[in-house]
N, CA, C and O atoms as a Tripos MOL2 file, in Angstrom:
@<TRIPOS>MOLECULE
protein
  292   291    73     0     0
PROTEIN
NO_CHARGES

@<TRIPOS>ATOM
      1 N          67.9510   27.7430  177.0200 N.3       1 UNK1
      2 CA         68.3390   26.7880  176.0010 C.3       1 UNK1
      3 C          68.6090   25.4510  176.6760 C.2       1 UNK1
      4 O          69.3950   25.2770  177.6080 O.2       1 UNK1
      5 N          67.8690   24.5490  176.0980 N.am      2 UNK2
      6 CA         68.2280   23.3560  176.3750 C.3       2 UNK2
      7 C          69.9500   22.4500  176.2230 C.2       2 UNK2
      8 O          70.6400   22.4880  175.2040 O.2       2 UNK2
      9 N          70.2720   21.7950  177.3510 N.am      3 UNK3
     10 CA         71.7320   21.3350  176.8990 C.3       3 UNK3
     11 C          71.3720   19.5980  176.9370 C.2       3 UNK3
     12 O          70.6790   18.8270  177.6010 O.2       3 UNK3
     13 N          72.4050   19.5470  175.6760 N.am      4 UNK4
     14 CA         71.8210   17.4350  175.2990 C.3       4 UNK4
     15 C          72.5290   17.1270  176.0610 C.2       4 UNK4
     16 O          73.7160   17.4420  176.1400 O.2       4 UNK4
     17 N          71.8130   16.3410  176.8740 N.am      5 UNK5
     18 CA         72.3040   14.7140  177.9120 C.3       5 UNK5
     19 C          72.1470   13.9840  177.1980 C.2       5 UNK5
     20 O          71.2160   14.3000  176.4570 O.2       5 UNK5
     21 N          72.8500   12.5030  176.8200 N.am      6 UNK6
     22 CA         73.0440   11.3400  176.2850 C.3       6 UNK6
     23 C          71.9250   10.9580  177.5730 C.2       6 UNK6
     24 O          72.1740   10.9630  178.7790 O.2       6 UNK6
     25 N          70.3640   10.5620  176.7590 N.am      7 UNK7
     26 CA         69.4190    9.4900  177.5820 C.3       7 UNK7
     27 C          69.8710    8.3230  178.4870 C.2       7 UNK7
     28 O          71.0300    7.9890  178.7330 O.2       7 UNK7
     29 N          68.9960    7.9010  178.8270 N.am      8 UNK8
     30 CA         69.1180    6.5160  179.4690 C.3       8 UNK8
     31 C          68.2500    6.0060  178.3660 C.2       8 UNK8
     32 O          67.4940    6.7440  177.7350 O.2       8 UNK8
     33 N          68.3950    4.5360  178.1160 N.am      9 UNK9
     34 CA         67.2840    3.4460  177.4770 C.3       9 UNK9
     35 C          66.4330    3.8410  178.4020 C.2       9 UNK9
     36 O          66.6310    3.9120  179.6150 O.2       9 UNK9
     37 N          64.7120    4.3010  177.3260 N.am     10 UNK10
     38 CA         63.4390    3.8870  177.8930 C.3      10 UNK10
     39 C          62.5510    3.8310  176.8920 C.2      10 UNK10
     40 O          62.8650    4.3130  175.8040 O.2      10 UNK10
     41 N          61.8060    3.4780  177.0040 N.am     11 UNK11
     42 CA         60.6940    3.3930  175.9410 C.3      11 UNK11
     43 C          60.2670    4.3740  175.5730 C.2      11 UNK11
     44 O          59.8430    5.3070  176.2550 O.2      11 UNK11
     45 N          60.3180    4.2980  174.6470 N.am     12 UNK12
     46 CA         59.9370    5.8500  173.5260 C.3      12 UNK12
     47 C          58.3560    5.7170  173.2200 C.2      12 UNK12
     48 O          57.8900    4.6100  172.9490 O.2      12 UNK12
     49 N          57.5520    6.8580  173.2690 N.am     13 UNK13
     50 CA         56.0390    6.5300  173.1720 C.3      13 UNK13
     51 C          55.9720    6.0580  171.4610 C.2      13 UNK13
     52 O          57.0000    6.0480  170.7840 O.2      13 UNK13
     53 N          54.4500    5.6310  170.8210 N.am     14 UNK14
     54 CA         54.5020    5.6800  169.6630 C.3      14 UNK14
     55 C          54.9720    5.8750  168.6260 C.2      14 UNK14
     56 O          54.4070    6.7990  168.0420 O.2      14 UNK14
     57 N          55.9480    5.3330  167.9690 N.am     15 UNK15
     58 CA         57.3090    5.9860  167.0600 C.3      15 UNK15
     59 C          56.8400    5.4600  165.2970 C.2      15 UNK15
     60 O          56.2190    4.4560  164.9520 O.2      15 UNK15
     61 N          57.4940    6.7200  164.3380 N.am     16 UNK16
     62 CA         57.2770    6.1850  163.2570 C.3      16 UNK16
     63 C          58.9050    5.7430  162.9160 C.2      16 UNK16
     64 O          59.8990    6.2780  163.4060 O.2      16 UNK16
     65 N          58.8800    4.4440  161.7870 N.am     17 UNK17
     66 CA         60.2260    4.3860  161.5160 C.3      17 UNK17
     67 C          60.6180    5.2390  160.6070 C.2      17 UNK17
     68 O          59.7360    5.7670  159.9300 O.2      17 UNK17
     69 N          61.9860    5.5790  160.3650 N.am     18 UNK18
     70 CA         62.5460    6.6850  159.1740 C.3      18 UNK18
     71 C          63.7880    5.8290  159.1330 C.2      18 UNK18
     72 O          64.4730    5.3600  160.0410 O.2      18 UNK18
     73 N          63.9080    5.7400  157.4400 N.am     19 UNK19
     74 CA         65.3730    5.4680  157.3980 C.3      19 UNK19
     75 C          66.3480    7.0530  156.8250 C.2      19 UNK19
     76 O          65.9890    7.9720  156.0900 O.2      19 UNK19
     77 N          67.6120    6.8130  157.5270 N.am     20 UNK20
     78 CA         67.8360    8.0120  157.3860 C.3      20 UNK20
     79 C          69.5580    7.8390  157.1750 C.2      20 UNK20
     80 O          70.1100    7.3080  158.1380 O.2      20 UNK20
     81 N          70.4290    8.2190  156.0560 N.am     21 UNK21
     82 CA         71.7800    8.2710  155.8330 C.3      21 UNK21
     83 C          73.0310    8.7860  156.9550 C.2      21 UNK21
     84 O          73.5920    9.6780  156.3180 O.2      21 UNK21
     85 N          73.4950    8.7090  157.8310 N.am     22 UNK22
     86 CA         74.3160    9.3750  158.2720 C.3      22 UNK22
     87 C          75.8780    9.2600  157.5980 C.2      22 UNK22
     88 O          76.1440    8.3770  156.7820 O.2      22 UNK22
     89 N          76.6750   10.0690  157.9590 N.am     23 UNK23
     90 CA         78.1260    9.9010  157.5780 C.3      23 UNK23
     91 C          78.8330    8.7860  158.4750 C.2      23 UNK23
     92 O          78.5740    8.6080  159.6650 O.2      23 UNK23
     93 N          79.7860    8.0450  157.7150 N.am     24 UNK24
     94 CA         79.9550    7.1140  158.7220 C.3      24 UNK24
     95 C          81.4380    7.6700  159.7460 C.2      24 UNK24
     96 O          82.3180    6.8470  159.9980 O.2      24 UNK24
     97 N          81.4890    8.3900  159.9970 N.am     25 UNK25
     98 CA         82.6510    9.1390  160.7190 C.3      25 UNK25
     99 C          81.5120    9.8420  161.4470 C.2      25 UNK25
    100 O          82.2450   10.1390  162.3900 O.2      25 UNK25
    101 N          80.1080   10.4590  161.8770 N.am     26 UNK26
    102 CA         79.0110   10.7760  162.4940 C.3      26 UNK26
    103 C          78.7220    9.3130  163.5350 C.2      26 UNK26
    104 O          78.7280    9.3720  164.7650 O.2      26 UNK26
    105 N          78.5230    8.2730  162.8830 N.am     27 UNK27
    106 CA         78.0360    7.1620  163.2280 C.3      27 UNK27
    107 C          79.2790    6.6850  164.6050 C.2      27 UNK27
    108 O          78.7860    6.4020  165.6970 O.2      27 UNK27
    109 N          80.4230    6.6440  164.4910 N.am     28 UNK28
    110 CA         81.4000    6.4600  164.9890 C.3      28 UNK28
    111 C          81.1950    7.3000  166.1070 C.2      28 UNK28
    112 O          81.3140    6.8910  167.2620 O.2      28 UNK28
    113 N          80.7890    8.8530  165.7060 N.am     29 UNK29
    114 CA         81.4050    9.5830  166.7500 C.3      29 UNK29
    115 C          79.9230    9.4990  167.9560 C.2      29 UNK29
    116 O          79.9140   10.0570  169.0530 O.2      29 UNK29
    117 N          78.9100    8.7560  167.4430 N.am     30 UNK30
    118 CA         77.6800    8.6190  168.2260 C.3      30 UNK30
    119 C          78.5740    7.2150  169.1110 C.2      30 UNK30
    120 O          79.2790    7.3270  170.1130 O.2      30 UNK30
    121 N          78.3480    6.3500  168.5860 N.am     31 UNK31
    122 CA         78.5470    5.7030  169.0530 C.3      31 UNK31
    123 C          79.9570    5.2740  169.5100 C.2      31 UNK31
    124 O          80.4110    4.1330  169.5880 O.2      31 UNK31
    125 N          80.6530    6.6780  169.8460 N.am     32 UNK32
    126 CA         81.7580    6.5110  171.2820 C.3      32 UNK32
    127 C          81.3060    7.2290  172.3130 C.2      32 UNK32
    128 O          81.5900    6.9980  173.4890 O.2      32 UNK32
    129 N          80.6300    8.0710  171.9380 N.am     33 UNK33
    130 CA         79.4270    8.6180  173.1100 C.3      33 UNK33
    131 C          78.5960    8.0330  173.8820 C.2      33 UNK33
    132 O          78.4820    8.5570  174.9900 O.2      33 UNK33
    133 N          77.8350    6.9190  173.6340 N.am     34 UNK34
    134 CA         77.1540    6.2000  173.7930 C.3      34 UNK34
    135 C          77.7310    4.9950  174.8020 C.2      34 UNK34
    136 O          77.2810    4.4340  175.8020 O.2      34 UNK34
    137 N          78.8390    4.9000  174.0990 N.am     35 UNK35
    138 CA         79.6700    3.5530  174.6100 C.3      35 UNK35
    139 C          79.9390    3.4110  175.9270 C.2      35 UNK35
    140 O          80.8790    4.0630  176.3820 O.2      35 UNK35
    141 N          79.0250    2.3620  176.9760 N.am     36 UNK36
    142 CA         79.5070    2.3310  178.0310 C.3      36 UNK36
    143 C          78.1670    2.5800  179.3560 C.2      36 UNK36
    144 O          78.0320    2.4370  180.5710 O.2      36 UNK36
    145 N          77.0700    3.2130  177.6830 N.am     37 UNK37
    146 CA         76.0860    3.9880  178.4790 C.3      37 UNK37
    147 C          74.8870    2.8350  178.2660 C.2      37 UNK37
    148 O          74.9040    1.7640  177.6610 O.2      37 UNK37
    149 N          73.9960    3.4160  178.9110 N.am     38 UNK38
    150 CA         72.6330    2.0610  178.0440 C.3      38 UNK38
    151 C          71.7550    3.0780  177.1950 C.2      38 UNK38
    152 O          70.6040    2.8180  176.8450 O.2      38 UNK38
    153 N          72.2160    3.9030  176.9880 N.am     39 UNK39
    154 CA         71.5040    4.4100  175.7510 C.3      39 UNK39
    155 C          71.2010    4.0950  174.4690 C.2      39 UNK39
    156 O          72.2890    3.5720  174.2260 O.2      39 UNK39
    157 N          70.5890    3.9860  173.4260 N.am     40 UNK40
    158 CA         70.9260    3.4690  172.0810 C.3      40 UNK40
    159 C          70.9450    3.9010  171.4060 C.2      40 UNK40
    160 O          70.3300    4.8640  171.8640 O.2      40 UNK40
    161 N          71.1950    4.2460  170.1640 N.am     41 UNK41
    162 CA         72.0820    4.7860  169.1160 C.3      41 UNK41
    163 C          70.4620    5.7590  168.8740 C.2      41 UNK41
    164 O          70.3440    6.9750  169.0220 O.2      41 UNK41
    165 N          69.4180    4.8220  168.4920 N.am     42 UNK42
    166 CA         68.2180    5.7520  168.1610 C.3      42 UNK42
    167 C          67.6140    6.6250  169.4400 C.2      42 UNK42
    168 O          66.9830    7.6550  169.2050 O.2      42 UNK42
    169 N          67.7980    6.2410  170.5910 N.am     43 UNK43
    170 CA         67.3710    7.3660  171.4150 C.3      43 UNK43
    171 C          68.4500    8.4110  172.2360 C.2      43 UNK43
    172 O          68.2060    9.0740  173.2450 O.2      43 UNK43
    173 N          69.7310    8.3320  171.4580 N.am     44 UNK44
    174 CA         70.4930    9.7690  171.0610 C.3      44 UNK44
    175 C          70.5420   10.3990  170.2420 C.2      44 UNK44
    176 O          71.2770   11.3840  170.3140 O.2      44 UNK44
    177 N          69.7640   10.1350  169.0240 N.am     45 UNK45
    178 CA         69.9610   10.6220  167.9590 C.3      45 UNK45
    179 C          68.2700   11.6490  168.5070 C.2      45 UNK45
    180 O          68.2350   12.8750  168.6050 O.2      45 UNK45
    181 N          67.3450   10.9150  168.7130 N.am     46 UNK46
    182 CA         66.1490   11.5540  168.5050 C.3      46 UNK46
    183 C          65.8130   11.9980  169.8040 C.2      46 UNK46
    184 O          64.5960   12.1120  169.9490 O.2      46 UNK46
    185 N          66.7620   12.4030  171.1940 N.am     47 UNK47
    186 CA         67.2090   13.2360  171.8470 C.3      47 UNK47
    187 C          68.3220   14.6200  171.4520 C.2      47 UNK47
    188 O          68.2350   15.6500  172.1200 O.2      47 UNK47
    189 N          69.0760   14.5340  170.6070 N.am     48 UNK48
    190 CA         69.9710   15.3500  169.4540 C.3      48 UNK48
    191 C          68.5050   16.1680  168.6760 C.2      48 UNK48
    192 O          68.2940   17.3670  168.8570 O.2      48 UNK48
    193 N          67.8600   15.5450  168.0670 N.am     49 UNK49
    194 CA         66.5560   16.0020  167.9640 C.3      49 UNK49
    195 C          65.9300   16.8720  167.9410 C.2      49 UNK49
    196 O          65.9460   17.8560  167.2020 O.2      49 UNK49
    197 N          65.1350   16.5220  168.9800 N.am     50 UNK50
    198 CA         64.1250   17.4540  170.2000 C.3      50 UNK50
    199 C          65.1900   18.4770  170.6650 C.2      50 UNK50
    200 O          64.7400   19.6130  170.5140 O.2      50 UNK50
    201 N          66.6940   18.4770  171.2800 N.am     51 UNK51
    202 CA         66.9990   19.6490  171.4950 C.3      51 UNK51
    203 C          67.3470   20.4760  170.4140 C.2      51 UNK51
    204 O          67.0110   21.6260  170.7000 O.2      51 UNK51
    205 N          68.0140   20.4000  168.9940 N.am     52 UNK52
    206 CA         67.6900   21.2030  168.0670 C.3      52 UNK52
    207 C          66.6270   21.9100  167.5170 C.2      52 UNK52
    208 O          66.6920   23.0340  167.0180 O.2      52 UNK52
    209 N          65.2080   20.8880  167.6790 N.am     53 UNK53
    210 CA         63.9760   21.9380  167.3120 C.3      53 UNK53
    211 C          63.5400   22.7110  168.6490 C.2      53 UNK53
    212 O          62.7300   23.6160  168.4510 O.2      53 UNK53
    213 N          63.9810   22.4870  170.1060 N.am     54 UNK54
    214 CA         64.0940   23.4660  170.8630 C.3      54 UNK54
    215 C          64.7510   24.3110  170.6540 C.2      54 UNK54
    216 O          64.1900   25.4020  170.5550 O.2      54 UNK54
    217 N          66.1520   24.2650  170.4910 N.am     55 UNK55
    218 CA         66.8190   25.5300  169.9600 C.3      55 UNK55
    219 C          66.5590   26.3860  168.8240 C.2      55 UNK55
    220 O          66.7940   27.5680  168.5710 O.2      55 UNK55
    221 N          65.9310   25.3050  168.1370 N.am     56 UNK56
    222 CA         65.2980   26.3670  166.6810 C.3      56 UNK56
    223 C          63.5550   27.3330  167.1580 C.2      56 UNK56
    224 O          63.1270   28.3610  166.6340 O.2      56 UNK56
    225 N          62.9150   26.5030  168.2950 N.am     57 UNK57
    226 CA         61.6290   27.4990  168.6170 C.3      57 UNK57
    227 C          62.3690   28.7410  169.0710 C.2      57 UNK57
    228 O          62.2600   29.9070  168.6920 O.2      57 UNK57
    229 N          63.4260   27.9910  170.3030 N.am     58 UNK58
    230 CA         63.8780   29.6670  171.3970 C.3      58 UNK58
    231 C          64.3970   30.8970  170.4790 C.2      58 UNK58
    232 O          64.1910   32.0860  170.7210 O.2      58 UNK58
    233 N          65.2950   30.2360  169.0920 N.am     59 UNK59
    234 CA         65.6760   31.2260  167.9280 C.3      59 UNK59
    235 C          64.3230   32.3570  167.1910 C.2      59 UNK59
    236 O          64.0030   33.5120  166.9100 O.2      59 UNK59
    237 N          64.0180   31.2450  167.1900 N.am     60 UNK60
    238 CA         62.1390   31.9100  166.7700 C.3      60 UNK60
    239 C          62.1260   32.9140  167.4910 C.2      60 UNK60
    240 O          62.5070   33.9440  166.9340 O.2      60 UNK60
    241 N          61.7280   33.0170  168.8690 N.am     61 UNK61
    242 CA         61.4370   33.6320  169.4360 C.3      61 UNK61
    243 C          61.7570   34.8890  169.9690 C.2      61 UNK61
    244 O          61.1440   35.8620  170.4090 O.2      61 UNK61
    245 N          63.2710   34.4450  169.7270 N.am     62 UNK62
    246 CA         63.8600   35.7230  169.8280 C.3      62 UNK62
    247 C          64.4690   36.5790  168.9720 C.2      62 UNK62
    248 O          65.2620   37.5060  169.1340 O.2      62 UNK62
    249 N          63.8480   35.9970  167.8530 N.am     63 UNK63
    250 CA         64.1370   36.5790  166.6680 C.3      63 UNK63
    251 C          62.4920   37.8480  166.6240 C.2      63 UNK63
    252 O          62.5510   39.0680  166.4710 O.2      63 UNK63
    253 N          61.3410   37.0820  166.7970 N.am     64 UNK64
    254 CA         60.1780   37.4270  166.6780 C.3      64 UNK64
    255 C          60.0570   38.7090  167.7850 C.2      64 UNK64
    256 O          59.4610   39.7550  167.5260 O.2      64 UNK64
    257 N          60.8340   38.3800  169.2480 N.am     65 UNK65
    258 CA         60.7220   40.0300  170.0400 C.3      65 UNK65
    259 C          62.0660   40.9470  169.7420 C.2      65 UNK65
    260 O          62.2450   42.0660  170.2220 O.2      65 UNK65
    261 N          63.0150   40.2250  168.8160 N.am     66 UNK66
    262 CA         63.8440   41.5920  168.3120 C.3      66 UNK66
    263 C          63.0190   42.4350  167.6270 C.2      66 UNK66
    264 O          63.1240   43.6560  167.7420 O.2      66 UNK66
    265 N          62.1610   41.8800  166.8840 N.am     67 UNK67
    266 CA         61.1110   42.4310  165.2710 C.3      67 UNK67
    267 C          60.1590   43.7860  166.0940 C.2      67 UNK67
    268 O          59.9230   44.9440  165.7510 O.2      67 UNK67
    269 N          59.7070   42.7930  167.5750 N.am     68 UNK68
    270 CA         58.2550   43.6130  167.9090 C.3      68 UNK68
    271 C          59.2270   44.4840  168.3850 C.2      68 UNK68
    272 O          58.8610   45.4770  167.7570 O.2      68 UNK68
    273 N          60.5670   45.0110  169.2710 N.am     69 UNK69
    274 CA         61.6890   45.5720  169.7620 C.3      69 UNK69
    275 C          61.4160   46.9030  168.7830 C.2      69 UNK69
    276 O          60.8530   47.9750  169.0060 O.2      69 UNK69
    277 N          62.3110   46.1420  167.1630 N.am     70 UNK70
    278 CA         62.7600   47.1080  166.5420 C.3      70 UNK70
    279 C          61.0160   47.9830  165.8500 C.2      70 UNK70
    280 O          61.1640   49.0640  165.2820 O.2      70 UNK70
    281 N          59.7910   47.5010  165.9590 N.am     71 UNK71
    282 CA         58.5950   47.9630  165.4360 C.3      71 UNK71
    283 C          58.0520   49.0560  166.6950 C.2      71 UNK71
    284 O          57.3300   50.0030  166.3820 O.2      71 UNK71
    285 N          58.3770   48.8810  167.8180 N.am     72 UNK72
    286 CA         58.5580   50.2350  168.9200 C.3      72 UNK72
    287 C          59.9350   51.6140  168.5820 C.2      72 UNK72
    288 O          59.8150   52.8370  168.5090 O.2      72 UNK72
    289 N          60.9430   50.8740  168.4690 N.am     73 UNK73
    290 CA         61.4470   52.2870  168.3910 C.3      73 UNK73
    291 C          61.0790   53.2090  166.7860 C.2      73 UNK73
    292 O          61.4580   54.3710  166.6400 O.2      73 UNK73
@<TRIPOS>BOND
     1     1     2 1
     2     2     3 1
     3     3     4 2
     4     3     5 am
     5     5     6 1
     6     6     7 1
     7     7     8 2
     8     7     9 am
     9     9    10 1
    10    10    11 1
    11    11    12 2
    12    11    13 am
    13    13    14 1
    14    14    15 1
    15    15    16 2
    16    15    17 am
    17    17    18 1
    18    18    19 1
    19    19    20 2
    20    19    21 am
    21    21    22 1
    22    22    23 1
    23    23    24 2
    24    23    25 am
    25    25    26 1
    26    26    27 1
    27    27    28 2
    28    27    29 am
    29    29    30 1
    30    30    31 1
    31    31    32 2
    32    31    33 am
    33    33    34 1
    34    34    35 1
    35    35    36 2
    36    35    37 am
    37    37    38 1
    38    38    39 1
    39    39    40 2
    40    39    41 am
    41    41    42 1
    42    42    43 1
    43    43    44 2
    44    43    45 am
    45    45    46 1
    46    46    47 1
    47    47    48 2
    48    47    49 am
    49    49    50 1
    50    50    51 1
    51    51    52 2
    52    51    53 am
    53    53    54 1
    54    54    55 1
    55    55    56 2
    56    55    57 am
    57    57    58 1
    58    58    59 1
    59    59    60 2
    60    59    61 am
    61    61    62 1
    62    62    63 1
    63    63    64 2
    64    63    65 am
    65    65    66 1
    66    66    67 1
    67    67    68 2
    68    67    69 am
    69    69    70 1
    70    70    71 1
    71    71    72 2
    72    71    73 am
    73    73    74 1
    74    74    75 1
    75    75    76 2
    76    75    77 am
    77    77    78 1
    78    78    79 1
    79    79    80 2
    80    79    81 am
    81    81    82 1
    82    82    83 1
    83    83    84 2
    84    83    85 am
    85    85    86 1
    86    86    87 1
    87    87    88 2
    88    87    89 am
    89    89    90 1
    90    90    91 1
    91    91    92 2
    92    91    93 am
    93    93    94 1
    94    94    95 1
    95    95    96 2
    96    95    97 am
    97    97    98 1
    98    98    99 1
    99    99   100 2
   100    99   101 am
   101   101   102 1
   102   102   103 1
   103   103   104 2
   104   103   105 am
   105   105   106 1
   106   106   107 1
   107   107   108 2
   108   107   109 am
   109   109   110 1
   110   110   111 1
   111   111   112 2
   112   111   113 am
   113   113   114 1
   114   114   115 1
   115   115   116 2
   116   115   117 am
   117   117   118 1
   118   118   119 1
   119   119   120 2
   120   119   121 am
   121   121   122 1
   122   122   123 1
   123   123   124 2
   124   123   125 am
   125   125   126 1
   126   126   127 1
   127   127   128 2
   128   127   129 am
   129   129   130 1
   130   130   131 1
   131   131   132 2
   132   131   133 am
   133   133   134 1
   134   134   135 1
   135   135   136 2
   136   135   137 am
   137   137   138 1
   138   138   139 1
   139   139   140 2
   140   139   141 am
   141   141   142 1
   142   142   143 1
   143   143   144 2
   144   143   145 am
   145   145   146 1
   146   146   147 1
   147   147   148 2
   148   147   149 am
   149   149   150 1
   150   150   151 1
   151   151   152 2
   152   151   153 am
   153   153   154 1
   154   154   155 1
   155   155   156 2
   156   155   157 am
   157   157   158 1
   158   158   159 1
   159   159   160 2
   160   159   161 am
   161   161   162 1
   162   162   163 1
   163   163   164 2
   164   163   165 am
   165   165   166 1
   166   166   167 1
   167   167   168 2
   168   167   169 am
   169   169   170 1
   170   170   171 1
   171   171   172 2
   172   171   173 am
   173   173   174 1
   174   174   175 1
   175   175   176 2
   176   175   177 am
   177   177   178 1
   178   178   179 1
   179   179   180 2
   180   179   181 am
   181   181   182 1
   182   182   183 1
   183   183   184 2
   184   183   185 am
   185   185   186 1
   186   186   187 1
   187   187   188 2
   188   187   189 am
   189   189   190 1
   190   190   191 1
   191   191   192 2
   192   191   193 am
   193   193   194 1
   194   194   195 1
   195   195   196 2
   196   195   197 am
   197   197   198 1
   198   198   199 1
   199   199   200 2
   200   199   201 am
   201   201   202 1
   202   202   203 1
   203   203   204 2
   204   203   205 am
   205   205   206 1
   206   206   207 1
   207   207   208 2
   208   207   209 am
   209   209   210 1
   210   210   211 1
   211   211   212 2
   212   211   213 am
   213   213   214 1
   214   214   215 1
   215   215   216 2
   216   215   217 am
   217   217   218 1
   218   218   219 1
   219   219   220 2
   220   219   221 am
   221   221   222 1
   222   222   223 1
   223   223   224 2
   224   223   225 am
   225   225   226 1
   226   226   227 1
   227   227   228 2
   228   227   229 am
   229   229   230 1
   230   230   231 1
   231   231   232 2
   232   231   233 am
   233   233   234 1
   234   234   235 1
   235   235   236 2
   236   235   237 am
   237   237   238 1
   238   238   239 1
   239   239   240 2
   240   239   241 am
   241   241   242 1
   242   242   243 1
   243   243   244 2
   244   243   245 am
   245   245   246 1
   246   246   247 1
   247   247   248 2
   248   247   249 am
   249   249   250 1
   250   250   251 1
   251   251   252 2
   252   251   253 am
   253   253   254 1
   254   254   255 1
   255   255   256 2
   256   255   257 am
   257   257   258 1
   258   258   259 1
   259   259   260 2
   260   259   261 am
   261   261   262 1
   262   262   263 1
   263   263   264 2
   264   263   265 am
   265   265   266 1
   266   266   267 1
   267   267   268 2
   268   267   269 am
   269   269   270 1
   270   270   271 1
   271   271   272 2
   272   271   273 am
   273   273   274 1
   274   274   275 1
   275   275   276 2
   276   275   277 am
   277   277   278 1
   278   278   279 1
   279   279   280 2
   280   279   281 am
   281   281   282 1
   282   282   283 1
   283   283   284 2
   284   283   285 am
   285   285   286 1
   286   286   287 1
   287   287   288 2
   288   287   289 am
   289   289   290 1
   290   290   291 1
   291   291   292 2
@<TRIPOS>SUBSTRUCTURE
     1 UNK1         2 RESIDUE 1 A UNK
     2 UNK2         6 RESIDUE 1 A UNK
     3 UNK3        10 RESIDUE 1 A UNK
     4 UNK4        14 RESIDUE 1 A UNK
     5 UNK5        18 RESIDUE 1 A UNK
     6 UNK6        22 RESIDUE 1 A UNK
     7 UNK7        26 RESIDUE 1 A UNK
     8 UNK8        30 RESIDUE 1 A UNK
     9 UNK9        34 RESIDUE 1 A UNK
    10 UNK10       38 RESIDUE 1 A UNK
    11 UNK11       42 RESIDUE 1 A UNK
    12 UNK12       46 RESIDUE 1 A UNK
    13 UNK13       50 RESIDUE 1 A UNK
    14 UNK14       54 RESIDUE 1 A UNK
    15 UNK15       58 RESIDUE 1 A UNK
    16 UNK16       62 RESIDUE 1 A UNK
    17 UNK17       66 RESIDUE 1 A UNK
    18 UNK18       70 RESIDUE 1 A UNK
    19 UNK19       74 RESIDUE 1 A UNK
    20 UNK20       78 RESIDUE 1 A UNK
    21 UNK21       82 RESIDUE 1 A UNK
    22 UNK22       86 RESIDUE 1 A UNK
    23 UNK23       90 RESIDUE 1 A UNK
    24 UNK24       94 RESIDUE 1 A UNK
    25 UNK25       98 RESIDUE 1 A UNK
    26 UNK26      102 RESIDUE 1 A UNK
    27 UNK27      106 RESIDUE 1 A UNK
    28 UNK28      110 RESIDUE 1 A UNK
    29 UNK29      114 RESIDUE 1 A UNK
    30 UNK30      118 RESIDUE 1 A UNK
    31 UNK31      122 RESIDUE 1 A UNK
    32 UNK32      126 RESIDUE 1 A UNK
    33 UNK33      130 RESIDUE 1 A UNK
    34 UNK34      134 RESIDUE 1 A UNK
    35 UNK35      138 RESIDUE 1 A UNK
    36 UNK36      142 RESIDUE 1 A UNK
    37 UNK37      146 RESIDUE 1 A UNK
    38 UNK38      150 RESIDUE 1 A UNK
    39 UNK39      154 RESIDUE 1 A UNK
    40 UNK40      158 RESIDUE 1 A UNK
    41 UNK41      162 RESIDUE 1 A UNK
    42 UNK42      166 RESIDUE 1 A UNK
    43 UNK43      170 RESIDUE 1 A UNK
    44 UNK44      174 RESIDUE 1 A UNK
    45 UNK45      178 RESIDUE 1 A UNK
    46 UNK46      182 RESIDUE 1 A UNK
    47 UNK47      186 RESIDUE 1 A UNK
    48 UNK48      190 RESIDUE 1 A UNK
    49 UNK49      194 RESIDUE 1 A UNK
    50 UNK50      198 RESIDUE 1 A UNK
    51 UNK51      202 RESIDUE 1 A UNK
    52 UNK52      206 RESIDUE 1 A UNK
    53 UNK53      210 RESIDUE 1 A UNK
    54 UNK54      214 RESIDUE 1 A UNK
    55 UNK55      218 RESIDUE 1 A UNK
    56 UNK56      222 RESIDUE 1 A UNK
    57 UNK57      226 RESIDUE 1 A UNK
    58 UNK58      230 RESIDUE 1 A UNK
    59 UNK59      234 RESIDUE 1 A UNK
    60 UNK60      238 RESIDUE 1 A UNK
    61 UNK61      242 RESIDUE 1 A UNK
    62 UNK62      246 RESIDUE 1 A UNK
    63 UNK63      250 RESIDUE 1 A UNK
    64 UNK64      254 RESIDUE 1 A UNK
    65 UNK65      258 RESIDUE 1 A UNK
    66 UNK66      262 RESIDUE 1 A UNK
    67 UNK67      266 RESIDUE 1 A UNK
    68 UNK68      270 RESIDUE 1 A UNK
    69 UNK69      274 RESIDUE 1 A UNK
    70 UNK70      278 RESIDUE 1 A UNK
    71 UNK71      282 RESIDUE 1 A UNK
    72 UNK72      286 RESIDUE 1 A UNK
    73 UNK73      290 RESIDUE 1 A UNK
């Protein structure tokens, strides 16, 4: 399982824009995280991201060899 590091600023390849609602007590708590760092608000969020849909494949997955597991016994 992947663990989130707060990025460094770098250029992000090809990006689409999204506008997107957060809570503003979320917004706060990003950006005291952030604070101090050269990261920016959008490339912690879409680092937050990428490690959730990693954590959601590895879930997959091990959801998918419990299945083939329980289809042997």
């Amino acid at each position: 399982m992947s663990k989130f590091k707060i990025p460094t600023n770098s250029k992000e390849p090809v990006s689409i824009t999204k506008s997107v609602r957060f809570p503003t007590m979320v917004v706060q708590q990003v950006e005291e995280a952030i604070h101090g760092t050269d990261c920016t608000f959008t490339a912690f969020v879409v680092e937050a991201v990428r490690v959730a849909l990693e954590d959601l494949a590895e879930d997959e997955a091990e959801n998918e060899e419990q299945q083939v597991q329980k289809g042997r016994e």
